[in-house]
Each structure stands twice: as structure tokens, then as C-alpha cells.
Tab-separated table of C-alpha atoms and ligand atoms in Angstrom:
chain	number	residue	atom	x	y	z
P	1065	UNK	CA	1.478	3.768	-58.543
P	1066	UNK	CA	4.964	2.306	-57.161
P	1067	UNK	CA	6.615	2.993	-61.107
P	1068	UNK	CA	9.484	4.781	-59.326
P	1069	UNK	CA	10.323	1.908	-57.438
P	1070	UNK	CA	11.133	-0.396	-60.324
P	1071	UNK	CA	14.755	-1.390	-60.109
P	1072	UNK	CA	13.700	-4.494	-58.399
P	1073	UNK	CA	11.143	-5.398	-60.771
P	1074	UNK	CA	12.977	-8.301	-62.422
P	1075	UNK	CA	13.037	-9.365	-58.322
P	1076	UNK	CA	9.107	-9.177	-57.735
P	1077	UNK	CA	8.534	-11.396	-61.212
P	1078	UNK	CA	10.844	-13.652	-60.362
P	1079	UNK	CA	9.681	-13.902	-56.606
P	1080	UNK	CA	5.933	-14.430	-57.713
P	1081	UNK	CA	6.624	-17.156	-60.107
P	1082	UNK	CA	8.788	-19.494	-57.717
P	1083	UNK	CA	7.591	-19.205	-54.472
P	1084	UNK	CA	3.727	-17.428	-54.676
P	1085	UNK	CA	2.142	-19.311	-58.223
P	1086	UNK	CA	3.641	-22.791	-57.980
P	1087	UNK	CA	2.369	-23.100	-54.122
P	1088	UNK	CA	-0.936	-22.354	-55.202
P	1089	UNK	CA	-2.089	-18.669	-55.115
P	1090	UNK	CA	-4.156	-18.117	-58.492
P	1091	UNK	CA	-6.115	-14.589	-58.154
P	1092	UNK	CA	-5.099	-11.831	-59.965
P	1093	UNK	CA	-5.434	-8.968	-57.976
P	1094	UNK	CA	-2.962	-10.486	-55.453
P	1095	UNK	CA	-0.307	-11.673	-57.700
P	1096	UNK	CA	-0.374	-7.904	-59.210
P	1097	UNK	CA	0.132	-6.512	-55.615
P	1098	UNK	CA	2.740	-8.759	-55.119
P	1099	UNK	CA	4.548	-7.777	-58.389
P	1100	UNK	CA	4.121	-3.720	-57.667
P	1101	UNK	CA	4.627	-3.448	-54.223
P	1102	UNK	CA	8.199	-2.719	-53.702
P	1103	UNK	CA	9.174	-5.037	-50.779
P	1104	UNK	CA	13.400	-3.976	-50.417
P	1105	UNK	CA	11.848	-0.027	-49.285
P	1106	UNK	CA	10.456	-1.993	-46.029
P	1107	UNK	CA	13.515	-3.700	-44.729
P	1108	UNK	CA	16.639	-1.587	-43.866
P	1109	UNK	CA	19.357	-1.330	-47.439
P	1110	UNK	CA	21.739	-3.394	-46.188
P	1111	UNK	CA	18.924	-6.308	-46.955
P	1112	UNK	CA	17.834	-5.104	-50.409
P	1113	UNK	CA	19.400	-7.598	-51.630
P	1114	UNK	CA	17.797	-10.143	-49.752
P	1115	UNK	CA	14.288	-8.180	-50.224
P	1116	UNK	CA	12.555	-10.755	-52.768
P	1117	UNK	CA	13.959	-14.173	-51.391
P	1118	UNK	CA	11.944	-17.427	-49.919
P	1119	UNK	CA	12.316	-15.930	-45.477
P	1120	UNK	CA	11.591	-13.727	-43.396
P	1121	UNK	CA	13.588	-10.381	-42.555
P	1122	UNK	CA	14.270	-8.791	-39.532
P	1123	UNK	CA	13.065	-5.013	-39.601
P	1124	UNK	CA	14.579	-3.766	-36.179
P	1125	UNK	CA	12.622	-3.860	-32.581
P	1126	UNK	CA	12.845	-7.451	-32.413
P	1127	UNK	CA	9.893	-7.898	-35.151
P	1128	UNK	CA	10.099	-9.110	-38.433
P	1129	UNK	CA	9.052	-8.647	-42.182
P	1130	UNK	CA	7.260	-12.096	-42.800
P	1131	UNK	CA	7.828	-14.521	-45.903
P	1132	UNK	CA	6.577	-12.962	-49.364
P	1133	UNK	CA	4.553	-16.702	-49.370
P	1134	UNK	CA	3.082	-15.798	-46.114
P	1135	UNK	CA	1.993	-12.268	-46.624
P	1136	UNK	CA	0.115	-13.648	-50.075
P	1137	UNK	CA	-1.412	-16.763	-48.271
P	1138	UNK	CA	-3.220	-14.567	-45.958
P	1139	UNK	CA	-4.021	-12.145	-48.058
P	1140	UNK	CA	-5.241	-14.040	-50.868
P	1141	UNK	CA	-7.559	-16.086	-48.168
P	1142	UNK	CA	-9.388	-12.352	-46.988
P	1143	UNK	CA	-11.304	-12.813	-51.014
P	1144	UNK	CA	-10.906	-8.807	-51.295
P	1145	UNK	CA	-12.445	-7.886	-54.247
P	1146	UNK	CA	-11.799	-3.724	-53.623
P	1147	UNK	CA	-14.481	-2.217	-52.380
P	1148	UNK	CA	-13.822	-3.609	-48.584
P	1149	UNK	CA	-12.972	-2.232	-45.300
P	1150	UNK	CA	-10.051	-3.951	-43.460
P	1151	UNK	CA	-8.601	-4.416	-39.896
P	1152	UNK	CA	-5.112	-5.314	-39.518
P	1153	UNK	CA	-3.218	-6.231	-36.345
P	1154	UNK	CA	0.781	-5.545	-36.599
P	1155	UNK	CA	1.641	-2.614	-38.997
P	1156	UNK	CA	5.278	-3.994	-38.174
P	1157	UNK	CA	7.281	-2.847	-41.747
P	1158	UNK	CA	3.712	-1.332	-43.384
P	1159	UNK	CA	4.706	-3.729	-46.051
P	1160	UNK	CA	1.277	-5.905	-45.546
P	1161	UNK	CA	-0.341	-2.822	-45.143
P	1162	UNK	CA	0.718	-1.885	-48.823
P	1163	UNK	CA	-0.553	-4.724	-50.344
P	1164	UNK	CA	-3.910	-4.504	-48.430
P	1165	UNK	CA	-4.155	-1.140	-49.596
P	1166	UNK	CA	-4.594	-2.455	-53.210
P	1167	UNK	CA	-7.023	-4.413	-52.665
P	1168	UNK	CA	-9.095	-2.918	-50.773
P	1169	UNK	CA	-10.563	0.171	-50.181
P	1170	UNK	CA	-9.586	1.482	-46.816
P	1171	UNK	CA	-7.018	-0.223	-44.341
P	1172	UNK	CA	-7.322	0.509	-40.764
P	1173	UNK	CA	-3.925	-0.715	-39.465
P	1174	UNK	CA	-3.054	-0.693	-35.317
P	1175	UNK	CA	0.737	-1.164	-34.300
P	1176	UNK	CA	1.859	-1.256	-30.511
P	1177	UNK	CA	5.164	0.105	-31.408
P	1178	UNK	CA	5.124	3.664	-32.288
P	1179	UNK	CA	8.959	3.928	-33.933
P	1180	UNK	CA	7.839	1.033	-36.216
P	1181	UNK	CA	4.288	2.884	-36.885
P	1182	UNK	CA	5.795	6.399	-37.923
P	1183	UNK	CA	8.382	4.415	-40.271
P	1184	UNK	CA	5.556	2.662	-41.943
P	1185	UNK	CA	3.228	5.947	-42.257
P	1186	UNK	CA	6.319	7.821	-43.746
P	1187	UNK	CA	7.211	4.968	-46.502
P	1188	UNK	CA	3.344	4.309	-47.024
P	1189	UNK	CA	2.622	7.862	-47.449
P	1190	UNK	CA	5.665	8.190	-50.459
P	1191	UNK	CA	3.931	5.531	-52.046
P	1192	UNK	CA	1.282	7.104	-52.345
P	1193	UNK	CA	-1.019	4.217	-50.062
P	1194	UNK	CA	-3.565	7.264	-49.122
P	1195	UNK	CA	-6.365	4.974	-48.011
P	1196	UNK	CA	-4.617	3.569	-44.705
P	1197	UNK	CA	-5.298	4.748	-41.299
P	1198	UNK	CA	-2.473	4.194	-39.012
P	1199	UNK	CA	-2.798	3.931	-34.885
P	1200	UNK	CA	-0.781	3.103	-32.167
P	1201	UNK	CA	-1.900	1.029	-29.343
P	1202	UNK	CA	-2.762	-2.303	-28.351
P	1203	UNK	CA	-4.664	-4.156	-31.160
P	1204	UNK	CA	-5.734	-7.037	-29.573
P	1205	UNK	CA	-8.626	-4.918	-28.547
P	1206	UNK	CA	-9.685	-4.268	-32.267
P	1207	UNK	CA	-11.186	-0.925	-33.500
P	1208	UNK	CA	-14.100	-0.516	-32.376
P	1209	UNK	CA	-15.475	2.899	-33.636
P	1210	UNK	CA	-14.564	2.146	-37.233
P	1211	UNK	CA	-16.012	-1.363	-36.846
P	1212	UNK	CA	-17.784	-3.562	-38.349
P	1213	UNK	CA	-15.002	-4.580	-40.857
P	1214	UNK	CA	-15.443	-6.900	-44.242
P	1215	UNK	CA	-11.672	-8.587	-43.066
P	1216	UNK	CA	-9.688	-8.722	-40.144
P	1217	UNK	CA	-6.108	-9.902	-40.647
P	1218	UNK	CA	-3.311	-10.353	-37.726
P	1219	UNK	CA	0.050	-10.467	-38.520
P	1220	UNK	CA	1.341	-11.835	-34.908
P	1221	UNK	CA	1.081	-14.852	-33.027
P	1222	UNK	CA	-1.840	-15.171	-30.729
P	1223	UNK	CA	-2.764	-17.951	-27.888
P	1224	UNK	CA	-6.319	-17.877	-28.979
P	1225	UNK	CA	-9.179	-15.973	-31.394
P	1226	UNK	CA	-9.568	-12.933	-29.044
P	1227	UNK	CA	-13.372	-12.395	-29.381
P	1228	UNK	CA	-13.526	-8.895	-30.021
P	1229	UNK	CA	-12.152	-9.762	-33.652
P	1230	UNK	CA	-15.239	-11.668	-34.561
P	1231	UNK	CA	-17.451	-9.614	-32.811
P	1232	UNK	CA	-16.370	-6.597	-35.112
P	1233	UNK	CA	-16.320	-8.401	-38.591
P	1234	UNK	CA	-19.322	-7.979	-40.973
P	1235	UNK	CA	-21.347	-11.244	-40.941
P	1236	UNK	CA	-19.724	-13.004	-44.192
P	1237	UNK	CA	-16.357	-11.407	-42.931
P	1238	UNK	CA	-13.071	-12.984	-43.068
P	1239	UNK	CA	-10.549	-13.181	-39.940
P	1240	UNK	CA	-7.102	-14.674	-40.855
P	1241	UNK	CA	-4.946	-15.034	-37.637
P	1242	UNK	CA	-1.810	-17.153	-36.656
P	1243	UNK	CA	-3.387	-19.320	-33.198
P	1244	UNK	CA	-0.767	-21.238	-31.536
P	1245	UNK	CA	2.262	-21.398	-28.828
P	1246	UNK	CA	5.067	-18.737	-28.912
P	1247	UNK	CA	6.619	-21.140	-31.027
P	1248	UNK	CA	4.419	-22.594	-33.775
P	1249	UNK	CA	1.346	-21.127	-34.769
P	1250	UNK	CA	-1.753	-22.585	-37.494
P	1251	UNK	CA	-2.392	-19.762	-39.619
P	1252	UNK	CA	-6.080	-19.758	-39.179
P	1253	UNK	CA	-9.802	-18.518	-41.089
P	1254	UNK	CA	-12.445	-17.810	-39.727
P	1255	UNK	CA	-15.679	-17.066	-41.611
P	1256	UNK	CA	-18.462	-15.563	-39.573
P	1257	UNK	CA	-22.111	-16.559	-40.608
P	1258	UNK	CA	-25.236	-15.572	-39.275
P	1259	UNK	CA	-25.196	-19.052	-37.737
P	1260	UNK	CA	-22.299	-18.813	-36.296
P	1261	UNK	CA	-18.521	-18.879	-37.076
P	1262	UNK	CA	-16.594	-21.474	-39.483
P	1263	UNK	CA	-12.916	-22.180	-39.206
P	1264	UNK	CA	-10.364	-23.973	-41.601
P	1265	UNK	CA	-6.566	-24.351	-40.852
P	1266	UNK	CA	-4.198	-23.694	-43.456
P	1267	UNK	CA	-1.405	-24.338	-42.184
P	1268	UNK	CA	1.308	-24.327	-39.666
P	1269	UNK	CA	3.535	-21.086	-39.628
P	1270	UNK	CA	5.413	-18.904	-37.095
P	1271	UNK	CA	5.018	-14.993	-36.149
P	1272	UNK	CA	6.165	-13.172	-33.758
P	1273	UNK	CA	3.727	-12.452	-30.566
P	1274	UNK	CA	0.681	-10.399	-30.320
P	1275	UNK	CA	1.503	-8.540	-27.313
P	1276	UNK	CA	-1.106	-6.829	-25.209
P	1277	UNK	CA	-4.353	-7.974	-23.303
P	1278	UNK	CA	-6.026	-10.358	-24.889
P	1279	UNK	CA	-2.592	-11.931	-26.211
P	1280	UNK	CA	0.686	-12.383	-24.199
P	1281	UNK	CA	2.037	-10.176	-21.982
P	1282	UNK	CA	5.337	-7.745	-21.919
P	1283	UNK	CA	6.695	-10.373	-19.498
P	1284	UNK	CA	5.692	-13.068	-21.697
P	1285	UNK	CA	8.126	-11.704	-24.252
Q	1186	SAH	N1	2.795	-7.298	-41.207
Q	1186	SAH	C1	4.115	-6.846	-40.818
Q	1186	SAH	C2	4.807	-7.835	-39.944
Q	1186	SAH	C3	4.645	-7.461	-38.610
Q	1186	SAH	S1	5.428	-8.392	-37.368
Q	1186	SAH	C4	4.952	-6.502	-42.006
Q	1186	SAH	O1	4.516	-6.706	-43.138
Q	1186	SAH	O2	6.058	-5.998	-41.809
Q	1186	SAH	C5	4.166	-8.238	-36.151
Q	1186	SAH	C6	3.923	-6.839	-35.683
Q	1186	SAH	O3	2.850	-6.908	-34.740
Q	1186	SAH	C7	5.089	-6.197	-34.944
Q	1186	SAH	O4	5.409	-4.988	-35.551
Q	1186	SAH	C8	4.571	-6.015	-33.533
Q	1186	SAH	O5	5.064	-4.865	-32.886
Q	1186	SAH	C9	3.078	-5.927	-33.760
Q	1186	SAH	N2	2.240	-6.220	-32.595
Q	1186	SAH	C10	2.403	-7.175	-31.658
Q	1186	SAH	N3	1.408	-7.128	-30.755
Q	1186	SAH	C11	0.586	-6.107	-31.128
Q	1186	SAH	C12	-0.603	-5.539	-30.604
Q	1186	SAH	N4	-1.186	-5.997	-29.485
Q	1186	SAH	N5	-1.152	-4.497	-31.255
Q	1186	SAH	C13	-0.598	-3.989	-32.369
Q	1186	SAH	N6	0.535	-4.473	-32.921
Q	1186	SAH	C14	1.122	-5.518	-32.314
């Protein structure tokens, strides 16, 4: 799908077996996305270089690309299996979005940042990722027409688990969110049940903020 892409192969193998396998991330499917998505295309050139290494990278507007580790963590916890719809807050570089999009099969992605959301749609759309929806506006509301989704996952840091996100997950779904301050955050799952909801932590971590009604305000920023 990404063959093109593959000067940076070497990168992505070496990338996946320092910093994603030894720190615990086992399934397949995941460590394959991880090794075919090209992750320098998402960041501007000047950081190719830096593309494949252990940190985050900044990706213009203030927002950033996060940590190869992170983006597997959370997507490996989701248990997509391919045939799944999924919600996902924070399109930011579309490079989440890309990985998502192998796994499962559609990816409804919502980015409050429009110049961020048209660079994603162009690189996502050269790969050849032709089962992601892209929208601007505020995600903190969800999506409620396409709803209910198998997995919800939110790549920025919110105060709290707005509701709407468990109210528009499948029961059995999977929410993965970071919950915290503006500066720390435990990247948190939450499992709904027909009993009820279930939530492990899984660590601390820190995004940048989900900006919009239920989450912080312009102001806050
Ligand atoms: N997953 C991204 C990282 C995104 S950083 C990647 O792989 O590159 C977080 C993103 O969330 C930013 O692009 C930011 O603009 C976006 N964001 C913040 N609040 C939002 C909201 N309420 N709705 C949609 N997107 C939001």
C-alpha cells in the first residue's frame, strides 16, 4: 500500500524493535502498521530525519505529532481486529489516522483546525487511506449521525470523559482518551458494558488540549 514510501524502511524496523516490542506491544496487526506507515511524510522535511526517533514532533499550529510508543499504546489497547468502525478526536498530522485506517474498516476522524485537516486529507488520500472520513469542527461533541462506533480514540488532553463519547460507543466498545490537567494527563480505557462502564489507567502521558465545549476553552489555551 505505502511501497513507494520505503526509503525509511530500515527507520520503521528499527523504530518498532526498540521502542514499540520491548515496552510490551505484541499484536501483529499493529506492529505491521507501524512498520508500513510512513511516519517522516507527516512532519514537515526538515524533521525526516528525526521522523522514527523515541519524541514527539511538532507539526505547525502549535500541535504536535505524538511519540511512535504513544500512537501504538493506544492503538493497540482499541483490540481492532478490521472489520470496526472508529471515532477519532484530533486528526492533527493524519498520521494516527493512517494507522487506524489499517486496522480497521472505516475511520471517522474530526479536527478543529481546518489547515491541519486539508494537509492530512491530501497526504492520506496519496496513500491511498480511502476508508477515512475527514471533518472539521469541534470533536468534543462526537459524531453523532455516524454513531454508534466499535472505538473511540482522542488524541488530546481532556479535563474529564465528556459523556457523549460513551454514549456513542457500541456496548463492548473501546474509548482510549488522555484525562488529566493541561499538564499531565493518564492515558485512559474505558470499556462500556451493558452494566455499565469499566476503566483501567495505563499510564501517565502528555497531549496537547482538547479544545472546544466539553474540553477547555480558546482562552484556556
Ligand atoms: N493524532 C495526531 C496528533 C494530534 S495533536 C497525529 O497523529 O498527528 C491533537 C490534535 O487535536 C490537534 O491537531 C488539535 O488541533 C486537535 N484538537 C484539539 N481539540 C479538538 C477538538 N475539540 N476537536 C477536534 N480536534 C481537536
Amino acid at each position: 500500500m505505502f511501497s513507494r514510501h520505503d526509503n525509511y524502511l530500515k527507520s520503521r524496523k528499527r523504530m518498532v524493535e526498540t521502542q514499540i516490542i520491548p515496552r510490551g506491544i505484541t499484536d501483529k496487526r499493529v506492529l505491521d502498521a507501524m512498520l508500513s506507515v510512513p511516519r517522516h511524510l507527516f512532519v514537515e522535511k526538515a524533521l525526516w530525519e528525526q521522523a522514527y526517533n523515541d519524541y514527539p514532533l511538532p507539526i505547525g499550529e502549535k500541535q504536535t505529532i505524538s511519540q511512535p510508543y504513544i500512537v501504538a499504546l493506544m492503538t493497540d489497547a482499541l483490540e481492532l481486529k478490521g472489520s470496526e468502525k472508529v471515532l477519532e478526536i484530533g486528526t492533527g498530522s493524519g498520521y494516527q489516522t493512517a494507522i487506524l485506517s489499517k486496522l480497521a474498516e472505516k475511520v471517522y476522524s474530526i479536527e478543529r483546525i481546518s489547515m491541519l485537516a486539508s494537509r492530512a486529507r491530501k497526504l492520506l488520500d496519496e496513500l491511498h487511506c480511502s476508508n477515512v472520513v475527514i471533518r472539521v469542527c469541534d470533536g468534543t461533541e462526537g459524531w453523532k449521525e455516524e454513531s454508534p462506533f466499535d472505538a473511540v480514540l482522542v488524541t488530546a488532553a481532556s479535563p474529564d470523559i465528556p459523556s457523549q463519547y460513551i454514549e456513542q460507543l457500541k456496548t463492548g466498545g473501546r474509548l482510549v482518551i488522555p484525562v488529566g490537567d493541561m499538564f499531565s494527563q493518564m492515558l485512559t480505557k474505558v470499556v462500556k458494558t451493558k452494566d455499565g462502564i469499566q476503566r483501567f489507567e495505563m499510564g501517565g502521558c502528555r497531549f496537547v488540549k482538547l479544545v472546544g465545549r466539553y474540553g477547555w476553552t480558546e482562552e484556556e489555551i
